[in-house]
Short mmCIF file of C-alpha atoms and ligand atoms in Angstrom, two decimals:
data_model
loop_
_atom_site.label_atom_id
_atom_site.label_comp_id
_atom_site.label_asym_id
_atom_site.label_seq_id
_atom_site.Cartn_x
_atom_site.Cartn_y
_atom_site.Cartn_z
CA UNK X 1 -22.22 -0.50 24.44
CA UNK X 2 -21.91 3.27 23.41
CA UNK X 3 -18.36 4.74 23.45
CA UNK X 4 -18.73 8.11 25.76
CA UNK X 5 -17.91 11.28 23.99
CA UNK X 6 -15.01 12.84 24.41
CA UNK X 7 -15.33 16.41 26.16
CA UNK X 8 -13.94 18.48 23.08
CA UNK X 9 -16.53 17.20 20.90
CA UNK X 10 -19.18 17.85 23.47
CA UNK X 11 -18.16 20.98 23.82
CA UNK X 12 -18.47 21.72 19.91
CA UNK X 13 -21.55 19.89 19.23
CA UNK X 14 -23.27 21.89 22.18
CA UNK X 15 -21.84 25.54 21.09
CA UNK X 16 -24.55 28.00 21.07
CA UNK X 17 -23.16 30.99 19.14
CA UNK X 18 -20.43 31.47 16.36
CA UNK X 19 -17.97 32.87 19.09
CA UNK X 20 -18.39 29.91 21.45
CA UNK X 21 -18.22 27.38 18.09
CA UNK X 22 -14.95 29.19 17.25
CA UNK X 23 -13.47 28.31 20.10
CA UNK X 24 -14.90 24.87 20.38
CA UNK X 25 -13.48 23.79 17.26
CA UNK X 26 -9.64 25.24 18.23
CA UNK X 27 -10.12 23.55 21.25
CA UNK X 28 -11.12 20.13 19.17
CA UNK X 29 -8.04 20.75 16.66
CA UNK X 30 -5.71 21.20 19.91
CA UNK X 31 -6.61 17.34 20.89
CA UNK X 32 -7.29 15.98 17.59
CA UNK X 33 -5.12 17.56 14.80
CA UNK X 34 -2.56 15.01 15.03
CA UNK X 35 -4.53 12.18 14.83
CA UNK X 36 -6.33 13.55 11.25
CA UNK X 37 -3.06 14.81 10.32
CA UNK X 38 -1.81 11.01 10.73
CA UNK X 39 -4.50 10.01 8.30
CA UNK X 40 -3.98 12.31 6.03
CA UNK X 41 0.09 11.51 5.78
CA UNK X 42 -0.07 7.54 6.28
CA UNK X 43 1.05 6.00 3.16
CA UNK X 44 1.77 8.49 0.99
CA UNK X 45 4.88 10.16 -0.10
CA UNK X 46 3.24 13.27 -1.32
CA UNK X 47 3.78 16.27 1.26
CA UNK X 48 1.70 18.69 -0.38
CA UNK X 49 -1.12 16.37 -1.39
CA UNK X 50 -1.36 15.16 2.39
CA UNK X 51 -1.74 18.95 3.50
CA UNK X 52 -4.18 19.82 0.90
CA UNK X 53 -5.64 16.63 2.44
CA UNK X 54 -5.43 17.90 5.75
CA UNK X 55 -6.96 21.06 5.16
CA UNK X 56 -9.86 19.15 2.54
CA UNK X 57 -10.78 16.80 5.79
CA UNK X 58 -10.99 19.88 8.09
CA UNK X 59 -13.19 21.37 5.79
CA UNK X 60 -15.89 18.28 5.35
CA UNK X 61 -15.71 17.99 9.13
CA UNK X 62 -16.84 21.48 9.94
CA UNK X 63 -19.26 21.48 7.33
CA UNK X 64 -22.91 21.88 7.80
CA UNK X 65 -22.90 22.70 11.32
CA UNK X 66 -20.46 19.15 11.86
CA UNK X 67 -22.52 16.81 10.74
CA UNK X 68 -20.91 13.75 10.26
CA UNK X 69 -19.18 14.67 13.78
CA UNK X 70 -22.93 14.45 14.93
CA UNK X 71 -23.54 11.24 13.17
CA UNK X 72 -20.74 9.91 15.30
CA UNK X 73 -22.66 11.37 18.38
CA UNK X 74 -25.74 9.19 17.51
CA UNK X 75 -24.03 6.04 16.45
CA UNK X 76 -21.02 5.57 18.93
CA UNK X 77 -20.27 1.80 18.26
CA UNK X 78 -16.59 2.96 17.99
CA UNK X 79 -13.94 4.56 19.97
CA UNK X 80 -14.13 7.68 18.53
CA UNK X 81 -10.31 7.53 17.51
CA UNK X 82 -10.81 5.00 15.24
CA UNK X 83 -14.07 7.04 13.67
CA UNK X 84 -11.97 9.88 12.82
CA UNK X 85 -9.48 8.04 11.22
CA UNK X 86 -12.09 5.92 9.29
CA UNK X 87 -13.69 9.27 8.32
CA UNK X 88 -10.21 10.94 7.42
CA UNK X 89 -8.99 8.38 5.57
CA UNK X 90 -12.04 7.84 3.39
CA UNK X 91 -12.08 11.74 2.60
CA UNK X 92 -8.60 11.49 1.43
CA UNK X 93 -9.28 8.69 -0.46
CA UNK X 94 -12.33 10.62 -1.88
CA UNK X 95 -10.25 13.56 -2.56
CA UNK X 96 -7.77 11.42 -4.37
CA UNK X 97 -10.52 9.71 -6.37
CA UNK X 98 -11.76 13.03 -7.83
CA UNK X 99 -8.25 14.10 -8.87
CA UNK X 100 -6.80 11.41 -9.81
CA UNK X 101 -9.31 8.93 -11.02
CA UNK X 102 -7.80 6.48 -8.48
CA UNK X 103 -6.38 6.38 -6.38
CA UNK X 104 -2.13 5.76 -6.23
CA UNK X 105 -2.48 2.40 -4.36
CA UNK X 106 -4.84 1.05 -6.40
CA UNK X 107 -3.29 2.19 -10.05
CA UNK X 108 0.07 0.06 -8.07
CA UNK X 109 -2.21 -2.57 -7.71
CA UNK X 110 -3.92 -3.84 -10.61
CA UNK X 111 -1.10 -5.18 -12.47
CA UNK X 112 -0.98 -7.73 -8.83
CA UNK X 113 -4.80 -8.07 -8.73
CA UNK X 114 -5.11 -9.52 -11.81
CA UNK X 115 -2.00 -11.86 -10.95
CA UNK X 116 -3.51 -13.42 -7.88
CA UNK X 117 -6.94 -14.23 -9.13
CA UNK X 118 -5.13 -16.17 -11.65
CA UNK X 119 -3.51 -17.53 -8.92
CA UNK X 120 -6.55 -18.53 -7.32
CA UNK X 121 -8.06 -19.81 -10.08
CA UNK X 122 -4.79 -22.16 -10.45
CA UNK X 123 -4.63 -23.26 -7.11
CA UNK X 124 -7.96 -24.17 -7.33
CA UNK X 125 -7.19 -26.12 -10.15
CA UNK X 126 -4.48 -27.67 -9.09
CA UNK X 127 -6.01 -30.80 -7.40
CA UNK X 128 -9.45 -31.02 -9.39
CA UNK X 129 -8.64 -33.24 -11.78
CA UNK X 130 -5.04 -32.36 -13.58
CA UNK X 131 -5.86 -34.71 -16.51
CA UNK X 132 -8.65 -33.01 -18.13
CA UNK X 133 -7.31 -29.51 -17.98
CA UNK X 134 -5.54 -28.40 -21.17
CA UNK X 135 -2.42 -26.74 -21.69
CA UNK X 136 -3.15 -23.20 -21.43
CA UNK X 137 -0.56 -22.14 -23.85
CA UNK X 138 -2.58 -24.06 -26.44
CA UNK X 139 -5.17 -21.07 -27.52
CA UNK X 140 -7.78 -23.87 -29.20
CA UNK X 141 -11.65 -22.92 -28.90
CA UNK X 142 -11.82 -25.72 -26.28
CA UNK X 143 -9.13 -24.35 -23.88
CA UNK X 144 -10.55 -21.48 -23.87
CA UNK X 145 -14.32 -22.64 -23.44
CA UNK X 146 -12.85 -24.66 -20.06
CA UNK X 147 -10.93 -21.51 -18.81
CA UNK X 148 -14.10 -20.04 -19.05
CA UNK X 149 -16.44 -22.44 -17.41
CA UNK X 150 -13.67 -23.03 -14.61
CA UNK X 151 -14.08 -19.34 -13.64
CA UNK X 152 -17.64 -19.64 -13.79
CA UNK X 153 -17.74 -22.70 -11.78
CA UNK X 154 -15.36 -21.00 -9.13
CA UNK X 155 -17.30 -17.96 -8.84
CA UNK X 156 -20.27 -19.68 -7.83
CA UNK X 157 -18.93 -22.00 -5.95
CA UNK X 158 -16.86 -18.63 -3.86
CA UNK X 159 -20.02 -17.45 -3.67
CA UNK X 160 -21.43 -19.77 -1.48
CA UNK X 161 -18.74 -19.52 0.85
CA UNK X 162 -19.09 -18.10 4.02
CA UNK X 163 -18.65 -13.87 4.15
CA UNK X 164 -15.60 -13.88 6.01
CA UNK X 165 -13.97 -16.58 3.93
CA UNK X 166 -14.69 -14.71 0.94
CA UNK X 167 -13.53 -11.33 2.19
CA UNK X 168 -10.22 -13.52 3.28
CA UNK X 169 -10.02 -14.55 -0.59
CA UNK X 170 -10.70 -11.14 -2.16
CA UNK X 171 -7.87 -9.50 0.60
CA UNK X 172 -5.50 -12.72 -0.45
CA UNK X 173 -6.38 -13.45 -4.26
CA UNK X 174 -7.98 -9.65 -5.50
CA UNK X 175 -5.95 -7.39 -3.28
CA UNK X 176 -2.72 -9.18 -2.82
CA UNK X 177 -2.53 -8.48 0.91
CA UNK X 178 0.20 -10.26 3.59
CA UNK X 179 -1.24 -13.11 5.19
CA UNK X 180 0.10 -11.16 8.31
CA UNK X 181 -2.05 -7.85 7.24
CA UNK X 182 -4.88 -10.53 6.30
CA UNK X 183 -4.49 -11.49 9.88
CA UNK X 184 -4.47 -8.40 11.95
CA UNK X 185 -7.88 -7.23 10.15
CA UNK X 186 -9.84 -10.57 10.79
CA UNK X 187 -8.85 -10.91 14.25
CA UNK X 188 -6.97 -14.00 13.40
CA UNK X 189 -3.88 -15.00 16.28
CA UNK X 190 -1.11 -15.34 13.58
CA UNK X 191 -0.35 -15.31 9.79
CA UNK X 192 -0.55 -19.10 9.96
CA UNK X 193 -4.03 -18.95 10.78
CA UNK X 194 -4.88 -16.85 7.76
CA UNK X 195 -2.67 -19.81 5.77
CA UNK X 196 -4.66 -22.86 7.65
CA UNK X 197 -7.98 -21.35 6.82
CA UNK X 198 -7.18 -20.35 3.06
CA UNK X 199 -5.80 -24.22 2.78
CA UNK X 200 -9.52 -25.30 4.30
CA UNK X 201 -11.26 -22.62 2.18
CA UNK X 202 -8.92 -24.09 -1.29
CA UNK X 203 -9.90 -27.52 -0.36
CA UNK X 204 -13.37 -27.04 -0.12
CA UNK X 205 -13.70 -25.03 -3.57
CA UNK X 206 -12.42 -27.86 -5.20
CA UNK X 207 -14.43 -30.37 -3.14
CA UNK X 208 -17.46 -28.47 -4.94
CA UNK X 209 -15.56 -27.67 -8.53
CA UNK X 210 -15.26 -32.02 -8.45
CA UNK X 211 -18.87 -32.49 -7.09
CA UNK X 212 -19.81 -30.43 -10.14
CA UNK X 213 -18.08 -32.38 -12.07
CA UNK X 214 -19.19 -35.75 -11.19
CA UNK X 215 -22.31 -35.12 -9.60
CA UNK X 216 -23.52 -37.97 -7.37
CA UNK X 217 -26.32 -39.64 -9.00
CA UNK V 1 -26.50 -2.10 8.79
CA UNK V 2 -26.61 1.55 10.23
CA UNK V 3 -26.34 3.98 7.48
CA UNK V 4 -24.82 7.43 7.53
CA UNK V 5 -26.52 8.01 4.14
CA UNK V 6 -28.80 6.89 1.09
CA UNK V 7 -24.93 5.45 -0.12
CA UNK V 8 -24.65 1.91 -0.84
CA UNK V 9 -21.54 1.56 0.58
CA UNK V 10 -21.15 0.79 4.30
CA UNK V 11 -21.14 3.75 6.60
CA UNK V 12 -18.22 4.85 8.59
CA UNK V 13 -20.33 3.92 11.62
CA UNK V 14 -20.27 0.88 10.23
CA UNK V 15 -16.20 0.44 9.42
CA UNK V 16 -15.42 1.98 12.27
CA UNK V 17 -17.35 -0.76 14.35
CA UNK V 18 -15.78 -3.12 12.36
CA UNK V 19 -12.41 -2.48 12.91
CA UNK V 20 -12.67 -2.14 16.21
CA UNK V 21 -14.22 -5.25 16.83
CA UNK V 22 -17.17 -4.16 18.14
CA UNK V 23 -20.13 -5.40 16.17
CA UNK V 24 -22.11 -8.48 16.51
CA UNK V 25 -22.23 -11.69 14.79
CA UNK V 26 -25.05 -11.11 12.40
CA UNK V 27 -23.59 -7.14 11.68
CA UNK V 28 -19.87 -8.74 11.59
CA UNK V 29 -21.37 -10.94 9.09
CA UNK V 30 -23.05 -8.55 6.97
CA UNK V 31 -20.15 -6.15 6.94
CA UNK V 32 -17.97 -8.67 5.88
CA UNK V 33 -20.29 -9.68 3.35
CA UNK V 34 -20.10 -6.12 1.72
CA UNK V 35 -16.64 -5.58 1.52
CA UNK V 36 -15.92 -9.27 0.28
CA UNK V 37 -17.80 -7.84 -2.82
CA UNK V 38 -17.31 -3.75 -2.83
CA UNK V 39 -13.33 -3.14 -3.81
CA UNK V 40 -14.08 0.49 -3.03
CA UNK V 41 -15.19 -0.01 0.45
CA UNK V 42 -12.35 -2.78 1.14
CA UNK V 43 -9.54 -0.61 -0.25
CA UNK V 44 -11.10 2.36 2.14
CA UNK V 45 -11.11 -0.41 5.14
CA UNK V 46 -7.35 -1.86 4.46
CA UNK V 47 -6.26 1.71 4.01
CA UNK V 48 -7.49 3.02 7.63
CA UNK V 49 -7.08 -0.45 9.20
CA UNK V 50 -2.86 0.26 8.35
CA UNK V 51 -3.09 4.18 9.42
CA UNK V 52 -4.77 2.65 12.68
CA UNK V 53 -2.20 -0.11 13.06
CA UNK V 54 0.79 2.75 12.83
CA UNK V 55 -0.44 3.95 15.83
CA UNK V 56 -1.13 0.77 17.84
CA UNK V 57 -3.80 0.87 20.84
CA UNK V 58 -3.02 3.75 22.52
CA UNK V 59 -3.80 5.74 18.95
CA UNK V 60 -1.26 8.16 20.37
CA UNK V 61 0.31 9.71 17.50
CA UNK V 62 4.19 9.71 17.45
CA UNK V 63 6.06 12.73 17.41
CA UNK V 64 8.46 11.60 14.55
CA UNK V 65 6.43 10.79 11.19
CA UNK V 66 6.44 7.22 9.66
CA UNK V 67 9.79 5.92 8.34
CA UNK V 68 8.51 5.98 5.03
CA UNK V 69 7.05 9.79 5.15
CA UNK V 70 10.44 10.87 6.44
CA UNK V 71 12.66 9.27 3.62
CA UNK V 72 10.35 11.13 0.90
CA UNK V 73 10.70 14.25 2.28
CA UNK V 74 14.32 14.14 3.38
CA UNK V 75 15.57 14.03 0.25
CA UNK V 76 12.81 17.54 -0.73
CA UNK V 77 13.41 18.88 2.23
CA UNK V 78 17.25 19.00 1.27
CA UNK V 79 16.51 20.28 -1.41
CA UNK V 80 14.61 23.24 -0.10
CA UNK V 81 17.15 23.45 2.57
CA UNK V 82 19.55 24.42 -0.35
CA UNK V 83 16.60 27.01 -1.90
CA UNK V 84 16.43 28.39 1.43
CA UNK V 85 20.38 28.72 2.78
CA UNK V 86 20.98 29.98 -0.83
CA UNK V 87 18.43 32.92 -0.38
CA UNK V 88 19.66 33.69 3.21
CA UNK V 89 22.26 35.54 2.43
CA UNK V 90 20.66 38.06 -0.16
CA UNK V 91 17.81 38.05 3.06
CA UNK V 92 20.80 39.22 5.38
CA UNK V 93 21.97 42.17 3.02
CA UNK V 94 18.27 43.57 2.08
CA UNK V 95 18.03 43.03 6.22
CA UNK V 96 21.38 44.85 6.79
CA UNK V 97 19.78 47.67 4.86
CA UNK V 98 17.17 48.30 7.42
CA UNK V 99 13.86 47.87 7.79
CA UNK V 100 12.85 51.41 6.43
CA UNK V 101 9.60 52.76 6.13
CA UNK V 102 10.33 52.64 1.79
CA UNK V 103 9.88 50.11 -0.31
CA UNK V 104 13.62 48.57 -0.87
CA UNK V 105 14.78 47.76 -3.82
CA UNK V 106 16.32 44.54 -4.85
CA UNK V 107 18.65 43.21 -7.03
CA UNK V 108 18.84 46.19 -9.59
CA UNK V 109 15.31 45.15 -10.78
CA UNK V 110 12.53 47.50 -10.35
CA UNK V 111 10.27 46.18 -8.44
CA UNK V 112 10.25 46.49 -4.56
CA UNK V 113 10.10 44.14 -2.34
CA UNK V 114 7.51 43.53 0.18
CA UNK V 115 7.82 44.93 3.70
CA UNK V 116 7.73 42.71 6.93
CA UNK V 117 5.98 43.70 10.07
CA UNK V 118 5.58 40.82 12.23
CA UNK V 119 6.05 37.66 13.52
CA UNK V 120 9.93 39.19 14.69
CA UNK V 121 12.38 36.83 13.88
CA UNK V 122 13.24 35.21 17.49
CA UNK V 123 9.96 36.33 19.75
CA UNK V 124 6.96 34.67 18.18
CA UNK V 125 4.18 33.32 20.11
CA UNK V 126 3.46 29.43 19.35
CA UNK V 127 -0.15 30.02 20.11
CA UNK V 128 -0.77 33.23 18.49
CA UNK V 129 1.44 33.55 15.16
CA UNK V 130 -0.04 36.27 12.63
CA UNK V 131 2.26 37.21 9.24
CA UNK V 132 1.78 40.86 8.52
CA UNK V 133 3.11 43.18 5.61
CA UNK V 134 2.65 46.51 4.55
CA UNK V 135 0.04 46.86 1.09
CA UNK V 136 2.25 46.32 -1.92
CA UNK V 137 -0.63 47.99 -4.04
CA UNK V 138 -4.67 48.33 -4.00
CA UNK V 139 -6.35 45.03 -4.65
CA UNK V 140 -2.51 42.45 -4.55
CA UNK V 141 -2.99 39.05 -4.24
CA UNK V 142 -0.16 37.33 -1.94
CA UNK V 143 0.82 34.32 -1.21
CA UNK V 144 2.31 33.22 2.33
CA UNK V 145 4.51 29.78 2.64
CA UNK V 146 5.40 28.56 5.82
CA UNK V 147 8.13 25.83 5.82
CA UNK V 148 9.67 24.06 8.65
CA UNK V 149 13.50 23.99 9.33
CA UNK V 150 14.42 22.13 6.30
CA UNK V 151 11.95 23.87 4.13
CA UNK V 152 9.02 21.47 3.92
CA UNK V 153 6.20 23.49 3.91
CA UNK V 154 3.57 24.02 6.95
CA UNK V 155 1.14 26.12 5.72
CA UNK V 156 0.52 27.91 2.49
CA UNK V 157 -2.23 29.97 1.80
CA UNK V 158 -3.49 32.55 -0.90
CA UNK V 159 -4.78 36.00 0.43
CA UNK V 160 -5.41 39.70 -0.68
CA UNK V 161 -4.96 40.58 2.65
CA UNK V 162 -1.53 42.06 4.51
CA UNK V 163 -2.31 39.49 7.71
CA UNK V 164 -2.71 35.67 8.26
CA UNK V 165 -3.31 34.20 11.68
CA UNK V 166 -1.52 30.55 11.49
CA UNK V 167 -4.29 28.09 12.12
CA UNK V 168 -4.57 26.31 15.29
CA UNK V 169 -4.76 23.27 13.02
CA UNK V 170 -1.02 23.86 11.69
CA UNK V 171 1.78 22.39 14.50
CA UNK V 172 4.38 25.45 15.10
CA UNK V 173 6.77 23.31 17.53
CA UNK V 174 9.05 25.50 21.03
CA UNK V 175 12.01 25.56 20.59
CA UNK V 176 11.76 25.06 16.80
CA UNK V 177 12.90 27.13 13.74
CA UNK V 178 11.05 28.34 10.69
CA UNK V 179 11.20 30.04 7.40
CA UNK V 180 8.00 32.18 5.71
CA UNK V 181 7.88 34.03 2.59
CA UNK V 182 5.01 36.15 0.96
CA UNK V 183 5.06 36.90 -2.51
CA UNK V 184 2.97 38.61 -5.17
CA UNK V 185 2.34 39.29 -8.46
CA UNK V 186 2.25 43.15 -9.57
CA UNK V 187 0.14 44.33 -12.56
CA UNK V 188 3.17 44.32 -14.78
CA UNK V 189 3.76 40.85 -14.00
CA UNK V 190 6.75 41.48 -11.96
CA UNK V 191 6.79 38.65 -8.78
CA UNK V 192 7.96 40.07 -5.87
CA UNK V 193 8.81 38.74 -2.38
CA UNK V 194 9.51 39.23 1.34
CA UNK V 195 12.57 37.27 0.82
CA UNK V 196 12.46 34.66 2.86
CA UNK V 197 12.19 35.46 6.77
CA UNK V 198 12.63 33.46 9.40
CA UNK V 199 10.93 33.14 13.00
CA UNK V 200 11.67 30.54 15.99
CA UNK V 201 9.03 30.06 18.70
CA UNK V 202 10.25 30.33 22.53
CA UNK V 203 10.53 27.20 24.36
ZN1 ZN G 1 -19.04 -0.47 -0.64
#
């Protein structure tokens, strides 16, 4: 069902002449300044980089006669709310990208990344079958030819998971997330239901690693 | 998947549907499929996802910023606090010494400093703030700074004109305090300033 659109941006996507856009937009800013302001300044301890923000997400939304503010016109499968703060947030994130390379979260992050998809990879492990899975410390060709395969062998076997399981192992294992954050973006009731389902999703990655193992004849 | 663009990446038709809860199995599916495998599109999803869940349902944006916003600037906004209160008083003697029609001069150096005409310090209009000055010379580049009460900035902007309206866009609170100051650089590369000025807005 289409979201109706709010009167302010009505009145700005239907202004006929540069005086009556003028005052269309002020009157858009009046009701939604905070809200864009919000995205620019949510986790970031950078004043001045937020405003710059700010003023770099006014900017792209006026642009060419407010076009992606027209795109949300036509598409509507969203309160608009949460479409502005989608939009602002992935313009700051843009604007961050070009500056910075990266952006500051994800710099902060990698060192973590790479932690938990070791830790997947381990868990994984854990239960396949201990006895034929070297001491890692011991750098010999074979070690390293089993890390590799293991990955290889997880990675397809991921793959075949369903989407939402694998998005709940990349926001777990790549981006290190809270099973409570994990939670409130799936939908799921409570943290332990991210848990429950990433114990199910473990246990049937290594129900497939073994398979591949020991393939039934 | 709807498409904003020719971009690979999901469209914010698409993300915004998506964290709202809106979309259908088979688009849920696919969306989810996308970000499981695009890092840039997931980090742009968990980003907004947290923005959204600092404001809860309503999306009503509290007046007082995030706890974590406030502790950064507290300890800058001190800081400029201690710029500003240190600057007042040489603000209150070059006030004290009128507001001639002359260019004053400060501090034994040579260059003047830059006259204020408007906002007046306590009768400026929330809805309709413009920062005027008189020409320091043909062709002067200024720069205005707005700061709030504890000297984190508002607004800054670069002009080589003698006015600036305040945006719409930038919040000027009633019953709140603020400081502005316009500088420039003369030909000789000399800086000078307004000083900084102050303004509070009627409740
Ligand atoms: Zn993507």
């Amino acid at each position: 069902m289409a979201d109706h659109l709010p009167p302010e941006l009505v009145r700005l996507l239907d202004a006929g002449d540069d005086h009556a856009r003028e005052r269309a937009w002020t009157e858009f800013l009046a009701a939604y300044h905070r809200l864009v302001l919000h995205a620019c300044r949510s986790r970031t301890h950078d004043y001045d980089g937020a405003m710059d923000a700010y003023a770099y997400v006014l900017e792209r939304l006026r642009e060419g006669n407010c076009r992606r503010l027209r795109a949300y016109a036509v598409d509507r499968r969203s309160a608009f709310t949460t479409w502005l703060v989608v939009v602002a947030k992935r313009l700051c994130i843009d604007l961050a990208r070009q500056r910075f390379g990266r952006t500051e979260k994800g710099a902060a992050d990698l060192g973590d990344r790479d932690l938990s998809r070791q830790r997947l990879v381990e868990l994984t492990a854990e239960e396949i079958d201990l006895g034929t899975i070297p001491d890692p410390s011991e750098q010999t060709p074979e070690t390293q030819f089993d890390a590799a395969s293991l990955h290889e062998a997880l990675h397809h076997a991921i793959s075949r998971l369903d989407p939402q399981d694998r998005l709940l192992l990349a926001l777990r294992f790549e981006d290190g997330l809270t099973a409570e954050r994990i939670a409130s973006i799936l939908r799921l009731p409570t943290p332990f239901h991210v848990y429950r389902r990433l114990t199910r999703i473990l246990g049937l990655l290594r129900e497939r690693l073994d398979r591949q193992d020991n393939p039934v004849v | 998947m709807n498409s904003d663009s020719s971009s690979p990446h999901l469209s914010n038709g698409d993300l915004a549907a998506f964290l709202d809860g809106r979309l259908d199995a088979p688009a849920r599916s696919a969306v989810e499929a996308h970000l499981a495998d695009c890092a840039r599109c997931r980090e742009e999803m968990v980003e907004t996802q947290m923005a959204l869940s600092e404001l809860g349902p309503s999306r009503r944006v509290p007046l007082a910023r995030p706890n974590t916003f406030r502790r950064a600037t507290w300890i800058a906004g001190v800081a400029a606090a201690i710029l500003v209160i240190a600057m007042v008083p040489r603000l209150r003697q070059s006030s004290l010494a009128g507001r001639g029609d002359e260019a004053r001069v400060r501090g034994g150096s040579a260059s003047s400093s830059i006259i204020v005409v408007s906002p007046h310090a306590d009768a400026a209009d929330a809805g309709h703030l413009v920062f005027t000055w008189r020409s320091l010379e043909p062709d002067a580049t200024y720069r205005l700074v707005v700061t709030d009460s504890v000297g984190a900035p508002v607004f800054r902007t670069t002009t080589r004109d003698t006015a600036v309206v305040l945006p719409a866009a930038i919040p000027v609170a009633r019953g709140r305090s603020y400081f502005w100051y316009v500088d420039a650089l003369r030909r000789g590369g000399h800086s000078v300033s307004t000083g900084v000025q102050s303004f509070s807005v009627p409740r």
